[in-house]
PDB file of C-alpha atoms in Angstrom:
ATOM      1  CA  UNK A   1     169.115  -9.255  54.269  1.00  0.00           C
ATOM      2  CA  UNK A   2     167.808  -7.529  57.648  1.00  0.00           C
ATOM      3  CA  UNK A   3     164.519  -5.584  57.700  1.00  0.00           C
ATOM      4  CA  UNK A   4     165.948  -2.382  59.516  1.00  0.00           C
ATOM      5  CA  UNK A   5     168.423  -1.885  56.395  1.00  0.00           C
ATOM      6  CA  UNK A   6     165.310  -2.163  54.203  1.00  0.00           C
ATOM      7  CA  UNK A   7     164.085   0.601  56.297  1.00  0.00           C
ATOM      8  CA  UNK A   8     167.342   2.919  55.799  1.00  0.00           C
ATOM      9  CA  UNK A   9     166.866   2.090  52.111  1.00  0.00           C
ATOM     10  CA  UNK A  10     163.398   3.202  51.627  1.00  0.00           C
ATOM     11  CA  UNK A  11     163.465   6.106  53.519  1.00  0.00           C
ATOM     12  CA  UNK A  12     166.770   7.362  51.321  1.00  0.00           C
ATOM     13  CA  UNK A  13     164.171   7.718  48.606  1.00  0.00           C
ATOM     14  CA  UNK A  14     166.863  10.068  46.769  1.00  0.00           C
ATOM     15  CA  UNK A  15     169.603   7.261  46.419  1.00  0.00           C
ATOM     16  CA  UNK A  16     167.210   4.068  46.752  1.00  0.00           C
ATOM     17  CA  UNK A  17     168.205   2.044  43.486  1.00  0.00           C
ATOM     18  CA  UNK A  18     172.062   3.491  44.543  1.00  0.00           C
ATOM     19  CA  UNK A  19     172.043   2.336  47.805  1.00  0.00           C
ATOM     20  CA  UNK A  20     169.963  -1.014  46.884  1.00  0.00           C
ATOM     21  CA  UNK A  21     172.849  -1.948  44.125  1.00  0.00           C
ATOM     22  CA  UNK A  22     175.710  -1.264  46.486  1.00  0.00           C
ATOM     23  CA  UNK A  23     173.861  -3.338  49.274  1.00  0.00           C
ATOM     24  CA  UNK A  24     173.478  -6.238  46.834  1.00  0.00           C
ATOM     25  CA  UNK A  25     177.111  -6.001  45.867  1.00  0.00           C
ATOM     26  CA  UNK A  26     178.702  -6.207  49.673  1.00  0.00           C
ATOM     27  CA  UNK A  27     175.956  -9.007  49.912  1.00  0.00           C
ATOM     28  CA  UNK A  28     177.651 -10.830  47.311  1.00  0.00           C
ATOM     29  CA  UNK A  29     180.966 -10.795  48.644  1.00  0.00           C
ATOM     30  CA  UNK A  30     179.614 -13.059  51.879  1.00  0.00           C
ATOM     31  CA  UNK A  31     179.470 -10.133  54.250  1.00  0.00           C
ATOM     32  CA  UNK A  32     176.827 -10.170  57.501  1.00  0.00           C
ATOM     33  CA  UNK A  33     174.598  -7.108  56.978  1.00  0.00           C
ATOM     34  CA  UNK A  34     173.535  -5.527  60.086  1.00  0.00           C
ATOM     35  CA  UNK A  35     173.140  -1.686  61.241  1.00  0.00           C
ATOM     36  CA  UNK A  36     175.436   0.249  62.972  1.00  0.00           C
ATOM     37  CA  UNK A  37     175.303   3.786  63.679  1.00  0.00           C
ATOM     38  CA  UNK A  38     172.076   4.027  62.249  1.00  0.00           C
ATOM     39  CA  UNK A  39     173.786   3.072  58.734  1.00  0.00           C
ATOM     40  CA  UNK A  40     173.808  -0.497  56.961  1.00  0.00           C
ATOM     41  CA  UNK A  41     177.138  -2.153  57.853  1.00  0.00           C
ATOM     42  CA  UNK A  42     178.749  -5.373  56.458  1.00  0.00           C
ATOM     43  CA  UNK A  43     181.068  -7.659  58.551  1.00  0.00           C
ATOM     44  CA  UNK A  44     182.796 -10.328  58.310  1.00  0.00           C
ATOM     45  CA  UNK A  45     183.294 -12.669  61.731  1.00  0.00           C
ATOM     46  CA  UNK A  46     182.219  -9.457  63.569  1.00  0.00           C
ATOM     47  CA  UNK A  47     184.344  -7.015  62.346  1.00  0.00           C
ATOM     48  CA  UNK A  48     183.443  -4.319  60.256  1.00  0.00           C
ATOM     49  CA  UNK A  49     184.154  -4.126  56.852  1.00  0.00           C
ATOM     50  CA  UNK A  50     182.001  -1.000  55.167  1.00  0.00           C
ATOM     51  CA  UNK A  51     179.193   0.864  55.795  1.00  0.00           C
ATOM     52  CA  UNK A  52     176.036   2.214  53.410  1.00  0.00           C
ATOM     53  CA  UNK A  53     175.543   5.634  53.633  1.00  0.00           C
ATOM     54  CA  UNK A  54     173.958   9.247  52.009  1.00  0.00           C
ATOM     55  CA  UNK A  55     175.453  12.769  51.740  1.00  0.00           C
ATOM     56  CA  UNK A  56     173.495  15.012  49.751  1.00  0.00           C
ATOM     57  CA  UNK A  57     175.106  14.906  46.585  1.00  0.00           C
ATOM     58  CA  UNK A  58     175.974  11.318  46.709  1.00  0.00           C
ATOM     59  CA  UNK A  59     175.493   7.862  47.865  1.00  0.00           C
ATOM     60  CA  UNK A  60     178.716   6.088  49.304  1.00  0.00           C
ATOM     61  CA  UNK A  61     180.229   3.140  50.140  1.00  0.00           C
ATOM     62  CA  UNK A  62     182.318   3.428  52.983  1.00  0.00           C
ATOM     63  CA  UNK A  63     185.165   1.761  54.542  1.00  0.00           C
ATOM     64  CA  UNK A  64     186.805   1.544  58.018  1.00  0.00           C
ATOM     65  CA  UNK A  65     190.165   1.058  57.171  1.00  0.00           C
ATOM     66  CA  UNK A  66     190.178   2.587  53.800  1.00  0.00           C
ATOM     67  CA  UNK A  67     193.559   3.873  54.442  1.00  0.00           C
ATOM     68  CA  UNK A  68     195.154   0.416  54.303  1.00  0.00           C
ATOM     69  CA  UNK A  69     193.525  -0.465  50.668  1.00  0.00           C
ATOM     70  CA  UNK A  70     195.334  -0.170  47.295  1.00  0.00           C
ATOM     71  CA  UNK A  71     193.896   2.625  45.051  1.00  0.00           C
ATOM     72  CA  UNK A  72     195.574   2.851  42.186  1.00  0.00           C
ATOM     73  CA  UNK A  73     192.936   5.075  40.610  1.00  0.00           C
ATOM     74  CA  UNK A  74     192.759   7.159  43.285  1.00  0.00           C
ATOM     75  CA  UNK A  75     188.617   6.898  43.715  1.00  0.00           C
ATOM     76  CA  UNK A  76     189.123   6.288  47.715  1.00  0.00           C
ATOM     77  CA  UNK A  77     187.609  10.237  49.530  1.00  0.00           C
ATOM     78  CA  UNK A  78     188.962  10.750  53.081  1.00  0.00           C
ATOM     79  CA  UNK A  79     185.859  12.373  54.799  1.00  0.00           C
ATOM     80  CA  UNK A  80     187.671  15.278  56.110  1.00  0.00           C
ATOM     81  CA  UNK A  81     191.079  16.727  56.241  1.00  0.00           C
ATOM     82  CA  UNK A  82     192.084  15.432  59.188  1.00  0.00           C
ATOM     83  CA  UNK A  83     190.605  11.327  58.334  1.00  0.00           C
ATOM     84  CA  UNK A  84     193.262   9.346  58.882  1.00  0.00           C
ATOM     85  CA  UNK A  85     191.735   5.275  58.578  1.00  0.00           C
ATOM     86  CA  UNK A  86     188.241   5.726  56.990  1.00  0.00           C
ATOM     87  CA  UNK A  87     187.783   6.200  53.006  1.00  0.00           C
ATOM     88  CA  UNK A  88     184.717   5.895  50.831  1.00  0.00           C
ATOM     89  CA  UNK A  89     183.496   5.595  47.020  1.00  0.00           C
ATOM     90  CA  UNK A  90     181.044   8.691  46.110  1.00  0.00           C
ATOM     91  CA  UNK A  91     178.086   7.220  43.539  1.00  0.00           C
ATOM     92  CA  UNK A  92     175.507   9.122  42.110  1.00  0.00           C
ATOM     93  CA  UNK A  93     173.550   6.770  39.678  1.00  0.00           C
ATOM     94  CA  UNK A  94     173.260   3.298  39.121  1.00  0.00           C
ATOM     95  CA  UNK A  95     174.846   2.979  35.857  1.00  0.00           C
ATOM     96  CA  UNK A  96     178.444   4.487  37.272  1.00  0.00           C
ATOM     97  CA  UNK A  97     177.933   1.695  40.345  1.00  0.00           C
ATOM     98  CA  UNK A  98     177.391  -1.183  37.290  1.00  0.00           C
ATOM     99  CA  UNK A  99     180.274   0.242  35.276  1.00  0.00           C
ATOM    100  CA  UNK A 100     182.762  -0.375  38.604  1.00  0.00           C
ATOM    101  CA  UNK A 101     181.211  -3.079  39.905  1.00  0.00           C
ATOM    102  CA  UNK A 102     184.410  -5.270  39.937  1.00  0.00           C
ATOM    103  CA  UNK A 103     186.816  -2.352  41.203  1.00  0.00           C
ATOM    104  CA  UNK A 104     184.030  -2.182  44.194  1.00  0.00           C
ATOM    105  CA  UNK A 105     184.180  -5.897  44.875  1.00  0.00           C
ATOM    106  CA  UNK A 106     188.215  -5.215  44.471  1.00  0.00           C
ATOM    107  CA  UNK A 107     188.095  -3.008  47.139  1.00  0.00           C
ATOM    108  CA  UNK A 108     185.775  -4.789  49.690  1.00  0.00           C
ATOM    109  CA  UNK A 109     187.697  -8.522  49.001  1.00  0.00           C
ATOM    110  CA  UNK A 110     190.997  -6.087  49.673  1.00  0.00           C
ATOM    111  CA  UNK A 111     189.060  -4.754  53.120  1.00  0.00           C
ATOM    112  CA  UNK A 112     188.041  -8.432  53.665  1.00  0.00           C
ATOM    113  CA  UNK A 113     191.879  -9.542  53.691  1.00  0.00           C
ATOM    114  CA  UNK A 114     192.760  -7.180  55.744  1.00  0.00           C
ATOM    115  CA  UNK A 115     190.514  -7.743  58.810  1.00  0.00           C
ATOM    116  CA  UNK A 116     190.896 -11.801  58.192  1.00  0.00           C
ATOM    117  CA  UNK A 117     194.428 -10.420  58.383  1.00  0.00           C
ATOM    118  CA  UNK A 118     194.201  -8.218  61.631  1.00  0.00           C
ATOM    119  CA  UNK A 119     196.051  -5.270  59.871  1.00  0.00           C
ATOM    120  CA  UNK A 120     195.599  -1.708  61.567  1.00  0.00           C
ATOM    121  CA  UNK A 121     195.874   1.681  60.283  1.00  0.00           C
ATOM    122  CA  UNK A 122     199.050   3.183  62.313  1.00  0.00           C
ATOM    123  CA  UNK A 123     197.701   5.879  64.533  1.00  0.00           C
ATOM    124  CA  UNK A 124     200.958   6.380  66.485  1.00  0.00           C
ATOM    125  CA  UNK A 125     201.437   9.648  64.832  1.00  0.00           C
ATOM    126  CA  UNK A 126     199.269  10.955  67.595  1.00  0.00           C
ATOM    127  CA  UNK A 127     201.960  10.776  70.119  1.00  0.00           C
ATOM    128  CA  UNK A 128     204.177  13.236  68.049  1.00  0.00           C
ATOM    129  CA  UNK A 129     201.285  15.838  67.607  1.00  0.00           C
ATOM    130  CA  UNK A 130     202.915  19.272  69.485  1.00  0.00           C
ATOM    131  CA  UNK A 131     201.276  20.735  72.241  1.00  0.00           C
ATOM    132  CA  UNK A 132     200.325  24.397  72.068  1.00  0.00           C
ATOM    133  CA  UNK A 133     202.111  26.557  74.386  1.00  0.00           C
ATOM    134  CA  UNK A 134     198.610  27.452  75.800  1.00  0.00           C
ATOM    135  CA  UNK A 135     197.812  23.894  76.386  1.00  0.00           C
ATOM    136  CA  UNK A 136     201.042  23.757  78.263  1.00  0.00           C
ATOM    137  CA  UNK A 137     200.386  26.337  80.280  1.00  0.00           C
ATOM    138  CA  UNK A 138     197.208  25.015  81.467  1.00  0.00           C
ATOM    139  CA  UNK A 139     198.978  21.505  82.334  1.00  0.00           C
ATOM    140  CA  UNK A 140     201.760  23.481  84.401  1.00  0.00           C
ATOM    141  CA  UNK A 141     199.162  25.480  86.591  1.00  0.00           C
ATOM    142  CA  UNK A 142     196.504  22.524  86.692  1.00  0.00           C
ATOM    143  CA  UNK A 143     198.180  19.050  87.345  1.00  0.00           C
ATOM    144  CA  UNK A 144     194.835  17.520  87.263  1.00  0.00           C
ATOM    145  CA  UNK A 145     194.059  18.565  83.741  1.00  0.00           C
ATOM    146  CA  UNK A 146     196.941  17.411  82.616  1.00  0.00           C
ATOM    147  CA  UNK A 147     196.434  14.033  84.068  1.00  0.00           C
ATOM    148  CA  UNK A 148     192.674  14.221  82.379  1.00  0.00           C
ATOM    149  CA  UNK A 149     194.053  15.099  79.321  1.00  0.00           C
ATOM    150  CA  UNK A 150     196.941  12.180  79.568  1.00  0.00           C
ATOM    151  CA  UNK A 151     193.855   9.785  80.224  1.00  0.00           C
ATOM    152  CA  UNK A 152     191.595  10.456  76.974  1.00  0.00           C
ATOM    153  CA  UNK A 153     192.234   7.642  74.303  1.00  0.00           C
ATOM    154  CA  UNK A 154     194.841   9.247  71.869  1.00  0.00           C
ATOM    155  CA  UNK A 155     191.897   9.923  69.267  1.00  0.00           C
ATOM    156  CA  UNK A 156     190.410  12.159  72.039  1.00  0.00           C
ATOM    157  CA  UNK A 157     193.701  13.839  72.466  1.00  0.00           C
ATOM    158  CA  UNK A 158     194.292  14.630  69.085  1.00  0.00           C
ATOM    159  CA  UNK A 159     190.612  16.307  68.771  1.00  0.00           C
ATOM    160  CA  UNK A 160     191.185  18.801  71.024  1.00  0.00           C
ATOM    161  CA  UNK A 161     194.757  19.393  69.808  1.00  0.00           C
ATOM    162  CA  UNK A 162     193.581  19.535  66.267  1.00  0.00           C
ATOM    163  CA  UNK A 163     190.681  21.786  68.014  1.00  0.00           C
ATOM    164  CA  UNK A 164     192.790  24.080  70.089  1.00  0.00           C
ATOM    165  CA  UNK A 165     195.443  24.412  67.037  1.00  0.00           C
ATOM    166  CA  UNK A 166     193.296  25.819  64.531  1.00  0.00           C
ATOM    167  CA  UNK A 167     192.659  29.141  66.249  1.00  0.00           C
ATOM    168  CA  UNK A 168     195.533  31.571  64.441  1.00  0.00           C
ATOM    169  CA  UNK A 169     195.332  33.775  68.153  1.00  0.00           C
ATOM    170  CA  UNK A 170     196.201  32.792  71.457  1.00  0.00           C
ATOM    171  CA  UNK A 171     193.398  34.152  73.189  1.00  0.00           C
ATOM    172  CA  UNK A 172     191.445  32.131  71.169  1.00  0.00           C
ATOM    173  CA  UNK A 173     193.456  29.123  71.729  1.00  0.00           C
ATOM    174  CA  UNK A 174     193.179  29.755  75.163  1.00  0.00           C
ATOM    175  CA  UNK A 175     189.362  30.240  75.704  1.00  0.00           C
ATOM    176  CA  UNK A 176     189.145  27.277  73.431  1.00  0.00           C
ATOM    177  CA  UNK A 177     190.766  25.240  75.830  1.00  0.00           C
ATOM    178  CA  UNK A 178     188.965  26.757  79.158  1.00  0.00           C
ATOM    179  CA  UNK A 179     185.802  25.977  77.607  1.00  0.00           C
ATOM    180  CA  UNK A 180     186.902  23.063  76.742  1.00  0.00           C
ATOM    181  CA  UNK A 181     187.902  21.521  80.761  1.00  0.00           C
ATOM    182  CA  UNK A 182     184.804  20.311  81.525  1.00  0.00           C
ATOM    183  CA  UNK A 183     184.582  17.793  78.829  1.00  0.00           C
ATOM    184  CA  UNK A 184     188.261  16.373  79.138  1.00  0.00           C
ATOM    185  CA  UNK A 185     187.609  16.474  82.679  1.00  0.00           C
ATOM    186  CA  UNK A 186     184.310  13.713  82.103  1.00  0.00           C
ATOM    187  CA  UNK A 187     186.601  12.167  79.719  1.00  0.00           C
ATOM    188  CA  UNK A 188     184.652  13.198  76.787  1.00  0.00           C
ATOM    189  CA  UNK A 189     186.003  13.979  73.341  1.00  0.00           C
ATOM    190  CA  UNK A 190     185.488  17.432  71.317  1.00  0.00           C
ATOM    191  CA  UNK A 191     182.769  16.316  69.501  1.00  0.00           C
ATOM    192  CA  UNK A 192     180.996  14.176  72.015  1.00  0.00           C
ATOM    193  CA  UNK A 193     178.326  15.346  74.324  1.00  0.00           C
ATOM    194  CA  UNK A 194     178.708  16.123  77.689  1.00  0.00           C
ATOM    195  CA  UNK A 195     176.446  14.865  80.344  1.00  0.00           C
TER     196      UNK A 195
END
């Protein structure tokens, strides 16, 4: 056990026991506890495994590569409609995190496995993501924002596209993107800050 994770505990006063019962369950599978991103995170030979962490309505328990786990019961939340690796477990008392204790040591031996294992989520999909025709027309007049856009990690990429994409006008789509130069230019993602 690490002191600063005692700290994130304590100061969650809303899902103390919660979070204190999950902690001593990825404890018990032989993880390393540390803190990462400000949040309690469990690793095994130094890579993550799952993380502690607080919405409002909920305490979770959440993991990396949730998308490569079996879940049968279908428990496993994608934080947002566009998630594509992490999942997590929603808790809201102790007594539900008792009654699934052994499904949530399932799932963390499964997450386990598959970093001992090296498996990746497949992210490749990000190469057939289409390119607005505003975003094209920006790359044809500006051959240097294309070749910043080219160089952002494909995450990055698929940000902005996601970003640009959900505008239903193309003015929109278009000022989107203009506001948007600076950061590709620095290399930054959509929701990173610039400098």
């Amino acid at each position: 056990m690490t002191p600063p994770v005692d700290g994130f505990i304590r100061k969650n006063k809303q899902w103390q026991a919660e979070l204190q019962a999950l902690r001593e369950i990825a404890l018990s599978c032989e993880l390393t506890e540390e803190i990462k991103w400000r949040q309690p995170c469990y690793t095994i030979d130094g890579k993550n495994v799952v993380l502690l962490g607080n919405l409002k309505d909920c305490c979770t328990l959440s993991f990396l590569k949730g998308a490569l786990l079996d879940d049968p019961k279908g428990l496993l939340v994608a934080p947002g409609e566009n998630s594509r690796s992490a999942r997590y477990l929603k808790f809201t008392d102790v007594a539900q995190i008792n009654k699934q204790k052994t499904l949530i040591k399932s799932y963390i031996k499964q997450a386990i496995d598959n970093e001992k294992a090296g498996r990746k989520v497949d992210l490749k999909s990000d190469a057939q993501m289409e390119i607005p025709e505003e975003l094209q027309a920006k790359f044809d007049e500006d051959a240097k924002f294309k070749a910043a856009f080219e160089n952002l990690t494909p995450g990055r990429q698929r940000g902005y596209i996601l970003h640009f994409t959900s505008a239903k006008q193309s003015k929109t789509r278009t000022s989107r993107i203009e506001k948007c130069m600076p950061k590709i230019f620095e290399g930054k993602g959509f929701n990173e800050y610039s400098k």
